[in-house]
Short mmCIF file of C-alpha atoms and ligand atoms in Angstrom, two decimals:
data_model
loop_
_atom_site.label_atom_id
_atom_site.label_comp_id
_atom_site.label_asym_id
_atom_site.label_seq_id
_atom_site.Cartn_x
_atom_site.Cartn_y
_atom_site.Cartn_z
CA MET A 1141 90.81 -5.82 21.74
CA PHE A 1142 89.85 -9.46 21.52
CA ASP A 1143 88.78 -11.03 24.82
CA PRO A 1144 91.00 -14.16 25.20
CA ASN A 1145 88.19 -15.97 27.03
CA ARG A 1146 85.58 -15.41 24.33
CA LEU A 1147 85.03 -18.29 21.91
CA ILE A 1148 83.75 -17.55 18.42
CA ILE A 1149 81.18 -19.90 16.89
CA PHE A 1150 81.54 -20.03 13.11
CA ASP A 1151 78.68 -21.93 11.52
CA THR A 1152 79.26 -23.52 8.12
CA THR A 1153 75.98 -25.44 7.70
CA LEU A 1154 75.23 -23.44 4.55
CA ARG A 1155 78.64 -24.08 3.00
CA ASP A 1156 80.42 -27.21 4.24
CA GLY A 1157 77.07 -28.69 5.40
CA GLU A 1158 75.59 -28.18 1.97
CA GLN A 1159 78.45 -30.19 0.48
CA SER A 1160 76.87 -33.40 1.88
CA PRO A 1161 75.48 -35.38 -1.03
CA GLY A 1162 71.82 -34.46 -1.43
CA ALA A 1163 71.84 -31.56 1.06
CA SER A 1164 71.62 -28.78 -1.51
CA MET A 1165 69.24 -26.01 -0.50
CA THR A 1166 67.36 -23.31 -2.35
CA LYS A 1167 68.05 -19.62 -1.78
CA ASP A 1168 64.89 -19.21 0.32
CA GLU A 1169 65.75 -22.22 2.44
CA LYS A 1170 69.24 -20.84 3.04
CA VAL A 1171 67.84 -17.47 4.07
CA ARG A 1172 65.48 -19.18 6.55
CA ILE A 1173 68.35 -21.14 8.06
CA ALA A 1174 70.57 -18.03 8.18
CA ARG A 1175 67.85 -16.15 10.09
CA GLN A 1176 67.63 -19.02 12.56
CA LEU A 1177 71.43 -18.99 12.94
CA GLU A 1178 71.19 -15.28 13.70
CA ARG A 1179 68.56 -16.01 16.39
CA LEU A 1180 70.94 -18.66 17.72
CA ARG A 1181 73.47 -15.81 17.84
CA VAL A 1182 76.29 -17.52 16.02
CA ASP A 1183 79.15 -15.09 15.54
CA VAL A 1184 79.94 -15.93 11.91
CA ILE A 1185 77.71 -17.52 9.25
CA GLU A 1186 79.59 -19.02 6.31
CA ALA A 1187 76.76 -18.49 3.85
CA GLY A 1188 78.28 -20.31 0.89
CA PHE A 1189 80.97 -20.33 -1.76
CA ALA A 1190 80.12 -17.40 -4.05
CA ALA A 1191 82.07 -18.59 -7.09
CA ALA A 1192 80.47 -22.07 -7.02
CA SER A 1193 77.35 -21.10 -8.96
CA PRO A 1194 75.03 -18.16 -9.61
CA GLY A 1195 72.65 -19.76 -7.08
CA ASP A 1196 75.30 -19.73 -4.34
CA PHE A 1197 76.17 -16.14 -5.18
CA GLU A 1198 72.52 -15.03 -4.95
CA ALA A 1199 71.98 -16.88 -1.67
CA ILE A 1200 75.00 -15.20 -0.04
CA ARG A 1201 73.83 -11.82 -1.29
CA ALA A 1202 70.32 -12.38 0.04
CA ILE A 1203 71.66 -13.47 3.44
CA ALA A 1204 74.07 -10.52 3.53
CA SER A 1205 71.09 -8.23 2.92
CA VAL A 1206 68.90 -9.50 5.76
CA VAL A 1207 71.15 -10.78 8.55
CA ARG A 1208 72.43 -7.94 10.69
CA GLU A 1209 73.77 -9.48 13.91
CA SER A 1210 76.21 -12.11 12.63
CA THR A 1211 79.25 -11.62 10.40
CA ILE A 1212 78.56 -13.07 6.94
CA CYS A 1213 81.35 -15.00 5.28
CA SER A 1214 81.94 -16.45 1.83
CA LEU A 1215 84.45 -19.16 1.04
CA SER A 1216 86.75 -18.58 -1.91
CA ARG A 1217 89.64 -20.41 -3.48
CA ALA A 1218 92.92 -18.51 -3.39
CA ASN A 1219 92.53 -16.68 -6.69
CA ASP A 1220 91.46 -13.15 -7.64
CA ARG A 1221 88.32 -14.22 -9.51
CA ASP A 1222 86.86 -16.20 -6.60
CA ILE A 1223 87.80 -13.51 -4.09
CA ALA A 1224 86.24 -10.72 -6.18
CA ARG A 1225 83.08 -12.80 -6.53
CA ALA A 1226 82.96 -13.37 -2.76
CA ALA A 1227 83.45 -9.63 -2.13
CA GLU A 1228 80.65 -8.77 -4.56
CA ALA A 1229 78.20 -11.21 -2.95
CA LEU A 1230 79.05 -9.86 0.51
CA MET A 1231 78.58 -6.23 -0.51
CA PRO A 1232 75.29 -5.65 1.41
CA ALA A 1233 76.61 -7.21 4.65
CA GLU A 1234 77.02 -5.07 7.75
CA ARG A 1235 80.01 -7.22 8.79
CA LYS A 1236 81.74 -9.38 6.19
CA ARG A 1237 84.51 -11.94 6.06
CA ILE A 1238 86.33 -13.53 3.13
CA HIS A 1239 87.57 -17.05 3.84
CA THR A 1240 90.23 -18.09 1.39
CA PHE A 1241 91.99 -21.44 1.35
CA LEU A 1242 94.76 -23.33 -0.39
CA ALA A 1243 95.98 -26.87 0.17
CA THR A 1244 99.34 -27.27 1.88
CA SER A 1245 99.78 -31.04 2.32
CA PRO A 1246 102.38 -32.72 0.07
CA LEU A 1247 99.70 -34.96 -1.44
CA HIS A 1248 97.23 -32.18 -2.27
CA MET A 1249 99.95 -29.86 -3.62
CA LYS A 1250 101.39 -32.54 -5.87
CA VAL A 1251 98.30 -34.42 -7.05
CA LYS A 1252 95.47 -31.90 -6.83
CA LEU A 1253 97.10 -28.51 -7.32
CA ARG A 1254 100.16 -29.71 -9.29
CA MET A 1255 102.12 -26.92 -7.69
CA GLU A 1256 105.49 -26.67 -5.98
CA PRO A 1257 105.44 -25.63 -2.29
CA GLU A 1258 107.06 -22.27 -3.17
CA GLN A 1259 104.26 -21.53 -5.64
CA VAL A 1260 101.67 -22.39 -3.01
CA LEU A 1261 103.34 -20.04 -0.54
CA GLU A 1262 103.32 -17.23 -3.10
CA GLN A 1263 99.69 -17.81 -4.11
CA ALA A 1264 98.52 -17.83 -0.49
CA LYS A 1265 100.22 -14.46 0.09
CA LEU A 1266 98.76 -12.93 -3.06
CA ALA A 1267 95.27 -14.19 -2.21
CA VAL A 1268 95.27 -12.64 1.26
CA ARG A 1269 96.77 -9.41 -0.10
CA PHE A 1270 94.03 -9.20 -2.73
CA ALA A 1271 91.27 -10.05 -0.25
CA ARG A 1272 92.46 -7.24 2.04
CA ASN A 1273 91.35 -4.77 -0.67
CA HIS A 1274 87.76 -5.81 0.07
CA THR A 1275 87.56 -6.26 3.85
CA ASP A 1276 89.76 -6.26 6.96
CA ASP A 1277 88.27 -9.54 8.14
CA ILE A 1278 90.19 -12.28 6.33
CA GLU A 1279 90.38 -15.94 7.24
CA PHE A 1280 93.00 -18.22 5.72
CA SER A 1281 92.83 -22.04 5.76
CA PRO A 1282 95.74 -24.30 4.78
CA GLU A 1283 93.56 -27.10 3.44
CA ASP A 1284 94.49 -30.60 4.64
CA GLY A 1285 96.44 -28.82 7.37
CA SER A 1286 96.56 -31.85 9.66
CA ARG A 1287 98.53 -33.80 7.00
CA SER A 1288 100.84 -30.91 6.09
CA ASP A 1289 104.53 -30.55 6.91
CA GLU A 1290 104.82 -28.41 10.03
CA ASP A 1291 107.85 -26.39 8.92
CA PHE A 1292 106.15 -25.52 5.65
CA LEU A 1293 102.92 -24.64 7.47
CA CYS A 1294 104.85 -22.25 9.72
CA ARG A 1295 106.21 -20.42 6.67
CA VAL A 1296 102.80 -20.16 4.99
CA LEU A 1297 101.01 -19.02 8.13
CA GLU A 1298 103.69 -16.46 9.00
CA ALA A 1299 103.38 -15.05 5.46
CA VAL A 1300 99.58 -14.81 5.42
CA ILE A 1301 99.51 -13.16 8.84
CA ALA A 1302 102.04 -10.64 7.55
CA GLU A 1303 99.67 -9.98 4.59
CA GLY A 1304 96.83 -9.28 7.01
CA ALA A 1305 94.95 -12.55 7.66
CA THR A 1306 93.03 -12.05 10.90
CA THR A 1307 91.88 -15.64 11.45
CA ILE A 1308 94.04 -18.73 10.90
CA ASN A 1309 91.97 -21.86 10.53
CA PHE A 1310 93.60 -25.27 10.89
CA PRO A 1311 91.46 -27.76 8.94
CA ASP A 1312 91.44 -31.46 9.53
CA THR A 1313 89.98 -31.81 6.05
CA VAL A 1314 89.86 -35.60 5.92
CA GLY A 1315 89.10 -36.30 9.59
CA TYR A 1316 92.52 -37.87 10.18
CA ALA A 1317 93.48 -36.09 13.38
CA THR A 1318 93.25 -37.38 16.93
CA PRO A 1319 92.55 -35.02 19.84
CA GLU A 1320 95.92 -34.78 21.61
CA VAL A 1321 97.92 -34.64 18.38
CA TYR A 1322 95.60 -32.03 16.86
CA GLY A 1323 95.60 -29.84 19.99
CA GLU A 1324 99.38 -30.10 20.42
CA THR A 1325 99.99 -29.22 16.77
CA ILE A 1326 97.98 -26.01 17.09
CA ARG A 1327 99.79 -25.16 20.32
CA ARG A 1328 103.20 -25.64 18.62
CA LEU A 1329 102.16 -23.68 15.54
CA ARG A 1330 101.04 -20.78 17.70
CA GLU A 1331 104.36 -20.91 19.51
CA ARG A 1332 106.49 -21.14 16.37
CA VAL A 1333 104.74 -18.79 13.93
CA PRO A 1334 105.98 -15.21 14.39
CA ASN A 1335 103.12 -12.79 15.17
CA SER A 1336 100.72 -15.69 15.72
CA ASP A 1337 98.98 -13.54 18.35
CA LYS A 1338 97.90 -11.10 15.62
CA ALA A 1339 95.35 -13.69 14.43
CA ILE A 1340 92.60 -15.68 16.07
CA TRP A 1341 93.18 -19.41 15.65
CA SER A 1342 90.38 -21.62 14.55
CA VAL A 1343 89.54 -25.32 14.35
CA HIS A 1344 87.71 -27.06 11.50
CA CYS A 1345 87.29 -30.80 11.95
CA HIS A 1346 85.65 -33.52 9.90
CA ASN A 1347 84.11 -36.53 11.55
CA ASP A 1348 85.51 -39.48 9.58
CA LEU A 1349 86.75 -41.16 12.77
CA GLY A 1350 83.92 -39.80 14.90
CA LEU A 1351 86.39 -37.41 16.55
CA ALA A 1352 85.35 -34.03 15.16
CA VAL A 1353 83.91 -32.70 18.42
CA ALA A 1354 86.76 -34.14 20.54
CA ASN A 1355 89.36 -32.72 18.15
CA SER A 1356 87.71 -29.28 18.17
CA LEU A 1357 87.63 -29.20 21.96
CA ALA A 1358 91.29 -30.28 22.13
CA GLY A 1359 92.16 -27.54 19.64
CA VAL A 1360 90.60 -25.09 22.05
CA ALA A 1361 91.81 -26.52 25.38
CA ILE A 1362 95.31 -27.64 24.38
CA GLY A 1363 95.94 -25.53 21.29
CA GLY A 1364 94.43 -22.24 22.45
CA ALA A 1365 92.13 -21.87 19.41
CA ARG A 1366 89.34 -19.36 19.96
CA GLN A 1367 87.07 -20.13 17.01
CA ILE A 1368 85.24 -23.38 16.31
CA GLU A 1369 83.85 -24.11 12.86
CA CYS A 1370 80.80 -26.34 13.05
CA THR A 1371 77.44 -27.22 11.55
CA ILE A 1372 73.94 -27.85 12.85
CA ASN A 1373 73.40 -31.61 13.38
CA GLY A 1374 77.03 -32.14 12.32
CA LEU A 1375 75.95 -31.94 8.67
CA GLY A 1376 78.85 -32.02 6.23
CA GLU A 1377 80.83 -33.96 3.67
CA ARG A 1378 81.17 -37.71 4.23
CA ALA A 1379 80.72 -38.29 7.99
CA GLY A 1380 80.12 -34.58 8.55
CA ASN A 1381 81.63 -31.76 10.58
CA THR A 1382 81.82 -30.84 14.23
CA ALA A 1383 78.23 -30.65 15.54
CA LEU A 1384 77.46 -27.14 16.80
CA GLU A 1385 75.00 -28.39 19.42
CA GLU A 1386 77.58 -30.77 20.90
CA VAL A 1387 80.54 -28.39 21.17
CA VAL A 1388 78.38 -25.57 22.43
CA MET A 1389 76.76 -27.69 25.12
CA ALA A 1390 80.10 -29.25 26.09
CA LEU A 1391 81.63 -25.80 26.54
CA ARG A 1392 78.61 -24.58 28.46
CA THR A 1393 78.02 -27.65 30.64
CA ARG A 1394 81.74 -27.92 31.47
CA ALA A 1395 82.36 -24.18 31.77
CA ASP A 1396 84.09 -25.09 35.07
CA TYR A 1397 86.86 -26.66 32.95
CA TYR A 1398 86.92 -24.66 29.70
CA LYS A 1399 86.27 -21.26 31.34
CA LEU A 1400 85.20 -19.66 28.07
CA THR A 1401 82.26 -17.44 27.22
CA LEU A 1402 80.01 -17.90 24.21
CA GLY A 1403 77.42 -15.64 22.63
CA ILE A 1404 75.04 -18.50 21.75
CA ASP A 1405 71.37 -18.53 22.77
CA THR A 1406 71.15 -22.26 23.47
CA THR A 1407 67.32 -22.26 23.54
CA GLN A 1408 67.47 -21.89 19.76
CA ILE A 1409 69.45 -25.11 19.25
CA VAL A 1410 66.55 -27.57 18.86
CA PRO A 1411 64.54 -25.27 16.56
CA ALA A 1412 67.69 -24.89 14.40
CA SER A 1413 68.25 -28.64 14.36
CA LYS A 1414 64.64 -29.33 13.33
CA MET A 1415 64.74 -26.69 10.63
CA VAL A 1416 67.96 -28.02 9.09
CA SER A 1417 66.73 -31.59 9.23
CA GLN A 1418 63.39 -30.72 7.61
CA ILE A 1419 64.94 -28.63 4.87
CA THR A 1420 67.74 -31.03 3.95
CA GLY A 1421 65.86 -34.28 4.56
CA PHE A 1422 68.71 -35.52 6.79
CA ALA A 1423 66.87 -37.08 9.73
CA VAL A 1424 68.42 -36.76 13.19
CA GLN A 1425 69.11 -40.14 14.78
CA PRO A 1426 67.07 -40.62 18.00
CA ASN A 1427 70.15 -41.14 20.18
CA LYS A 1428 72.00 -38.09 18.82
CA ALA A 1429 73.44 -36.00 21.65
CA VAL A 1430 71.46 -32.88 22.59
CA VAL A 1431 69.06 -32.81 19.61
CA GLY A 1432 68.05 -36.50 19.21
CA ALA A 1433 64.48 -37.40 20.24
CA ASN A 1434 65.84 -39.64 23.02
CA ALA A 1435 68.47 -37.21 24.29
CA PHE A 1436 66.37 -36.40 27.35
CA ALA A 1437 64.15 -39.50 27.47
CA HIS A 1438 64.64 -41.78 30.46
CA ALA A 1439 63.38 -45.26 29.76
CA SER A 1440 64.80 -47.34 32.59
CA GLY A 1441 62.83 -47.48 35.84
CA ILE A 1442 65.86 -46.64 38.00
CA HIS A 1443 66.63 -43.56 35.95
CA GLN A 1444 63.02 -42.39 35.96
CA ASP A 1445 62.86 -42.78 39.71
CA GLY A 1446 66.09 -40.81 40.13
CA ILE A 1447 64.93 -38.05 37.80
CA LEU A 1448 61.68 -37.68 39.72
CA LYS A 1449 63.59 -37.29 43.00
CA ALA A 1450 66.15 -34.87 41.60
CA ARG A 1451 66.71 -34.38 37.90
CA GLU A 1452 70.49 -33.83 38.35
CA THR A 1453 70.82 -37.54 39.24
CA TYR A 1454 70.81 -38.45 35.57
CA GLU A 1455 70.62 -35.17 33.65
CA ILE A 1456 73.57 -32.88 33.07
CA MET A 1457 71.64 -30.40 30.95
CA ARG A 1458 68.05 -29.20 31.06
CA ALA A 1459 65.96 -30.03 28.01
CA GLU A 1460 64.39 -26.56 27.99
CA ASP A 1461 67.83 -24.91 27.95
CA VAL A 1462 68.46 -26.33 24.47
CA GLY A 1463 64.97 -25.55 23.22
CA TRP A 1464 63.00 -28.74 23.85
CA HIS A 1465 59.44 -28.16 24.92
CA ALA A 1466 56.45 -30.45 25.35
CA ASN A 1467 54.56 -30.89 22.08
CA LYS A 1468 51.58 -28.63 22.34
CA ILE A 1469 48.67 -28.20 20.00
CA VAL A 1470 49.14 -24.76 18.58
CA LEU A 1471 46.41 -24.31 16.03
CA GLY A 1472 43.29 -26.07 14.83
CA LYS A 1473 40.68 -26.10 12.13
CA LEU A 1474 39.06 -22.90 13.33
CA SER A 1475 42.22 -20.82 13.64
CA GLY A 1476 42.22 -17.80 11.38
CA ARG A 1477 44.84 -16.32 9.07
CA ASN A 1478 46.04 -13.82 11.70
CA ALA A 1479 46.62 -16.52 14.32
CA PHE A 1480 48.48 -18.56 11.70
CA LYS A 1481 50.62 -15.58 10.69
CA ALA A 1482 51.40 -14.77 14.33
CA ARG A 1483 52.51 -18.39 14.94
CA LEU A 1484 54.77 -18.24 11.88
CA GLN A 1485 56.40 -15.15 13.34
CA GLU A 1486 56.85 -16.79 16.75
CA LEU A 1487 58.56 -19.69 14.99
CA GLY A 1488 60.85 -17.21 13.24
CA ILE A 1489 59.41 -18.00 9.82
CA GLU A 1490 59.21 -14.82 7.80
CA LEU A 1491 57.47 -15.34 4.48
CA GLU A 1492 58.38 -12.63 2.06
CA SER A 1493 55.05 -11.73 0.52
CA GLU A 1494 51.36 -11.83 1.43
CA ALA A 1495 50.92 -14.25 -1.49
CA GLU A 1496 53.32 -16.68 0.22
CA VAL A 1497 51.44 -16.34 3.53
CA ASN A 1498 48.17 -17.01 1.69
CA ALA A 1499 49.58 -20.10 -0.02
CA ALA A 1500 50.93 -21.46 3.29
CA PHE A 1501 47.60 -20.67 5.01
CA ALA A 1502 45.70 -22.54 2.28
CA ARG A 1503 47.93 -25.58 2.89
CA PHE A 1504 47.39 -25.23 6.63
CA LYS A 1505 43.58 -25.24 6.17
CA GLU A 1506 43.86 -28.26 3.92
CA LEU A 1507 45.94 -30.05 6.57
CA ALA A 1508 43.61 -28.99 9.43
CA ASP A 1509 40.71 -30.59 7.56
CA ARG A 1510 42.49 -33.93 7.65
CA LYS A 1511 44.39 -33.73 10.94
CA SER A 1512 42.73 -32.86 14.24
CA GLU A 1513 45.75 -31.38 16.01
CA ILE A 1514 48.38 -29.16 14.44
CA PHE A 1515 51.79 -28.80 16.13
CA ASP A 1516 54.68 -26.43 15.51
CA GLU A 1517 56.50 -29.22 13.65
CA ASP A 1518 53.53 -29.51 11.26
CA ILE A 1519 53.72 -25.80 10.49
CA MET A 1520 57.46 -26.00 9.86
CA ALA A 1521 56.95 -28.96 7.51
CA LEU A 1522 54.22 -27.10 5.72
CA VAL A 1523 56.46 -24.10 5.08
CA SER A 1524 59.30 -26.41 4.04
CA ALA A 1525 56.95 -28.00 1.51
CA GLU A 1526 56.13 -24.52 0.27
CA ASP A 1527 59.87 -23.84 -0.22
CA HIS A 1528 60.33 -27.11 -2.08
CA ALA A 1529 57.36 -26.22 -4.28
CA GLN A 1530 59.07 -22.99 -5.27
CA GLU A 1531 61.89 -24.89 -6.90
CA GLY A 1532 59.91 -24.67 -10.15
CA GLU A 1533 57.45 -27.49 -10.04
CA TYR A 1534 58.00 -29.34 -13.25
CA PHE A 1535 56.48 -32.38 -11.54
CA ARG A 1536 53.48 -31.69 -9.33
CA PHE A 1537 51.48 -34.07 -7.14
CA VAL A 1538 47.69 -34.04 -7.59
CA SER A 1539 46.16 -37.12 -5.92
CA LEU A 1540 46.70 -40.76 -5.09
CA SER A 1541 44.66 -43.85 -4.42
CA GLN A 1542 46.23 -47.05 -3.29
CA ARG A 1543 45.15 -50.57 -2.40
CA SER A 1544 46.97 -53.17 -0.36
CA GLU A 1545 45.70 -56.30 1.25
CA THR A 1546 47.50 -59.23 2.85
CA GLY A 1547 48.40 -61.73 0.15
CA GLU A 1548 47.68 -59.28 -2.72
CA LEU A 1549 50.14 -57.29 -4.80
CA PRO A 1550 49.87 -53.61 -3.71
CA HIS A 1551 48.58 -51.29 -6.41
CA ALA A 1552 48.67 -47.49 -6.74
CA ARG A 1553 47.07 -44.92 -9.02
CA VAL A 1554 48.82 -41.56 -9.00
CA VAL A 1555 47.60 -38.39 -10.67
CA PHE A 1556 50.37 -35.85 -11.20
CA GLN A 1557 51.44 -33.11 -13.59
CA ILE A 1558 54.50 -32.95 -15.77
CA ASP A 1559 55.15 -29.42 -16.98
CA GLY A 1560 51.48 -28.48 -16.42
CA LYS A 1561 50.00 -31.54 -18.20
CA GLU A 1562 48.07 -34.01 -16.06
CA PHE A 1563 48.67 -37.77 -16.13
CA ALA A 1564 46.97 -40.63 -14.27
CA CYS A 1565 49.27 -43.63 -13.97
CA GLU A 1566 48.99 -47.01 -12.36
CA GLY A 1567 51.63 -49.32 -10.94
CA SER A 1568 52.17 -52.34 -8.73
CA GLY A 1569 55.06 -53.16 -6.46
CA ASP A 1570 56.41 -54.98 -3.43
CA GLY A 1571 54.69 -52.48 -1.13
CA PRO A 1572 52.45 -49.42 -1.48
CA VAL A 1573 55.40 -47.02 -1.75
CA ASP A 1574 57.09 -49.19 -4.39
CA ALA A 1575 53.80 -49.33 -6.32
CA THR A 1576 53.53 -45.52 -6.12
CA VAL A 1577 57.06 -44.92 -7.39
CA ASN A 1578 56.49 -47.47 -10.18
CA ALA A 1579 53.27 -45.70 -11.16
CA ILE A 1580 55.07 -42.33 -11.39
CA GLU A 1581 57.99 -43.79 -13.32
CA SER A 1582 55.70 -45.54 -15.82
CA GLU A 1583 55.02 -42.06 -17.24
CA ALA A 1584 57.91 -39.88 -16.04
CA LYS A 1585 60.64 -42.37 -17.15
CA THR A 1586 63.34 -40.34 -15.43
CA GLY A 1587 65.81 -43.17 -14.88
CA ALA A 1588 66.52 -41.87 -11.35
CA ASP A 1589 67.86 -44.38 -8.81
CA LEU A 1590 66.34 -44.33 -5.34
CA ILE A 1591 69.30 -44.69 -2.97
CA LEU A 1592 67.72 -43.85 0.38
CA PHE A 1593 64.16 -43.86 1.68
CA SER A 1594 63.28 -42.82 5.22
CA ILE A 1595 60.09 -41.99 7.10
CA ASN A 1596 59.94 -39.95 10.24
CA ALA A 1597 56.88 -39.16 12.39
CA ILE A 1598 56.97 -35.37 12.65
CA SER A 1599 55.30 -34.99 16.02
CA GLY A 1600 55.11 -38.56 17.39
CA GLY A 1601 51.90 -40.60 17.75
CA THR A 1602 49.93 -42.33 15.01
CA GLN A 1603 48.07 -39.14 14.12
CA SER A 1604 51.40 -37.51 13.25
CA GLN A 1605 52.27 -36.44 9.73
CA GLY A 1606 54.83 -38.67 8.11
CA GLU A 1607 57.87 -36.89 6.75
CA VAL A 1608 59.53 -38.83 3.97
CA THR A 1609 62.99 -38.31 2.51
CA MET A 1610 63.88 -39.91 -0.80
CA ARG A 1611 67.46 -39.56 -1.97
CA LEU A 1612 67.70 -39.90 -5.73
CA SER A 1613 70.73 -40.20 -7.91
CA ARG A 1614 71.15 -39.72 -11.64
CA GLN A 1615 74.36 -39.38 -13.65
CA GLY A 1616 76.42 -38.66 -10.56
CA ARG A 1617 74.05 -36.03 -9.17
CA ILE A 1618 72.46 -36.75 -5.80
CA VAL A 1619 69.43 -34.89 -4.43
CA ASN A 1620 67.07 -35.27 -1.48
CA GLY A 1621 63.33 -35.00 -2.04
CA VAL A 1622 61.20 -34.30 1.03
CA GLY A 1623 57.43 -34.68 1.42
CA ALA A 1624 55.06 -34.53 4.39
CA ASP A 1625 51.47 -35.70 4.75
CA PRO A 1626 49.31 -37.53 7.32
CA ASP A 1627 49.19 -40.36 4.73
CA ILE A 1628 52.72 -41.75 4.45
CA VAL A 1629 52.18 -43.09 0.93
CA VAL A 1630 51.11 -39.62 -0.22
CA ALA A 1631 54.14 -38.18 1.63
CA SER A 1632 56.29 -40.66 -0.32
CA ALA A 1633 54.81 -39.64 -3.66
CA LYS A 1634 55.41 -35.97 -2.80
CA ALA A 1635 59.00 -36.71 -1.71
CA TYR A 1636 59.70 -38.62 -4.93
CA LEU A 1637 58.28 -35.82 -7.10
CA SER A 1638 60.19 -33.18 -5.10
CA GLY A 1639 63.41 -35.15 -5.73
CA LEU A 1640 62.58 -35.33 -9.46
CA ASN A 1641 62.05 -31.56 -9.50
CA LYS A 1642 65.51 -31.06 -8.02
CA LEU A 1643 67.07 -33.39 -10.59
CA HIS A 1644 65.19 -31.53 -13.30
CA SER A 1645 66.61 -28.12 -12.28
CA LYS A 1646 70.08 -28.13 -13.80
CA VAL A 1647 72.21 -26.63 -11.07
CA GLU A 1648 75.83 -26.51 -12.13
CA LYS A 1649 78.04 -26.03 -9.12
CA ALA A 1650 81.79 -26.03 -8.64
CA HIS A 1651 83.03 -27.97 -5.64
CA PRO A 1652 85.47 -25.85 -3.64
CA GLN A 1653 87.84 -28.71 -2.92
CA LEU A 1654 88.18 -29.95 -6.49
O1 KIV B 2695 87.59 -29.20 5.22
C1 KIV B 2695 88.21 -28.24 4.75
O2 KIV B 2695 89.43 -28.24 4.60
C2 KIV B 2695 87.44 -27.08 4.34
C3 KIV B 2695 88.22 -25.87 4.02
C4 KIV B 2695 87.71 -25.20 2.80
C5 KIV B 2695 88.27 -24.98 5.21
O3 KIV B 2695 86.22 -27.11 4.36
ZN1 ZN B 2696 85.52 -28.81 5.63
#
C-alpha cells in the first residue's frame, strides 16, 4: 500500500537534464552521477532514453547493473521498438520503470505527430499495454499536458490507467503553467478520471517562466501529486527543470505546511550539485538557492551580528544539513596512493580499475607538485578530467607557454597532439586565452565556434585551480569542454581541446521530443 504522505523524488538529470545544449555526458560520467543520486536516496533515477543512441542504451544498462537502492527508469516514445529497447537496457535493474509518453495538446498532435486525437488515444493504450509485458511499473506522460484539452486528457488518462499505468505524470513541457492553475488542473483531473487513485500522480515542470519549483509545489499541495520530477541544479532544456535541491529543501523546511515525508539524504545535495556542475560544465550561479556559493554567506553587518547571536535570525536551513562544509585541506604532496584511494572512496568516487586509480593518482601527484593545498573539489575536478580524457583523446594537451604584457599583443605557444602526432603552434590574440585558442586553431582548423567561455575558482582563493568551461558549436551540434588547472590559460587550452574531442566523437542521438 502506498503511504499517501510519502513523496517520491524522481530525478531526471541524466535524461531531461542531459537534453540541455552542451550537457551531454559519457557513460562513466553518468554512472558516477547515478551513484551519487543513489547516495542522495532519490526514489527513481531516469537514467536516459534507451532508443536515443547506443551510448544512451549502454549508460542505462551500466547504471541498471550497479545501482541497487533506487528504481531505474528509461524514457521511451509510445511505440513498441522504443519500449522494447528500454526494457532491454533495464534488464539488469533490481527495480525498473518504463516511462512512455505521447503528446496530447492540439498543437503537438496536429503539427508534430500529424495524428488525430482518436489515433493518439489508441497509441497511448497500446504503448502501456505493451510496456506491461516488461514490468509492472509503468509511467505515462501526456506530453504538453498543460496545453491539452481537459476532456481529451481525461479520456487518455482513464484509458492508460485501465491498461495498467501506475504513475500518471502531468508535464508542463514548455513551462507555460502558473502555480494555481497547474495545481487546480491536477486536482480536477484526479477528481474526474475514473480510477485515478490506482495511479500515483506526478509533476514535471519546465522553468521557462521561472515557475518550475512553484508549479511543482502547487501540483503537490493543491493537486495532490505525490511524485516530483526534478534535476540537480535545475539542469534541463531551455531554462531547465524543477531544481531538486529547491523542492526538497522547501518540503523539508516547511514540513509544518506540506506534512510529507521524503527519503532524501539532504547532506548529499551539495556534493551532487558540485559533481553535476563539474561534469557538465554548467556553473552554479553564486546566488542560487541552497547550492550557490553565497546561499549561506552573510555579507551585511546586521545579518552577521544576528547570525552570531542566534543563527535562526537569518537562516532557515543549516548549511551542513545540505552538505556544505568548511573547505579543508585533505591531501598534500606527501600523501600516498592508499590515502588518495581512501579519499576517493569517501567522496563516493569509485574508479573501476587499478589502472584508472593509478592514472588519477599520477595526475594528483602532478597537481600536488604545483599546488600546495589540495581540497576535495580539486580531487573531483581531477577525476572529471580523467573522465573527459577517456572520451577518446583525438586532441591531447601537452604544454603551453604564454606571454602578455601591458601594451603588447598577447602571444601563446601551444604544444598538443592530434591523433597521436605532436604539433607546436603559435598564435596572438586580444588576450592570453584568445591567443591560445588561435594557436590551436592555426593547426587544428576545426571551424568550431566558441559560444560560451566561463572560469570558476574551484576552491576559492588565488591559489585555487581555475575550472574553465568552453561551449563550442559546429553544424548545429553544441558541446561543453571542461578543463581544470592552477594556471587558467592552461585550463582554457584543456577545456578547448576537450570540447574539440567531443565534437570529434560523432554521437548520433535522437531527441525524444522530436
Ligand atoms: O517535458 C516533457 O514533456 C518531458 C516528457 C518526456 C515527460 O520531458
Ligand atoms: Zn521535460
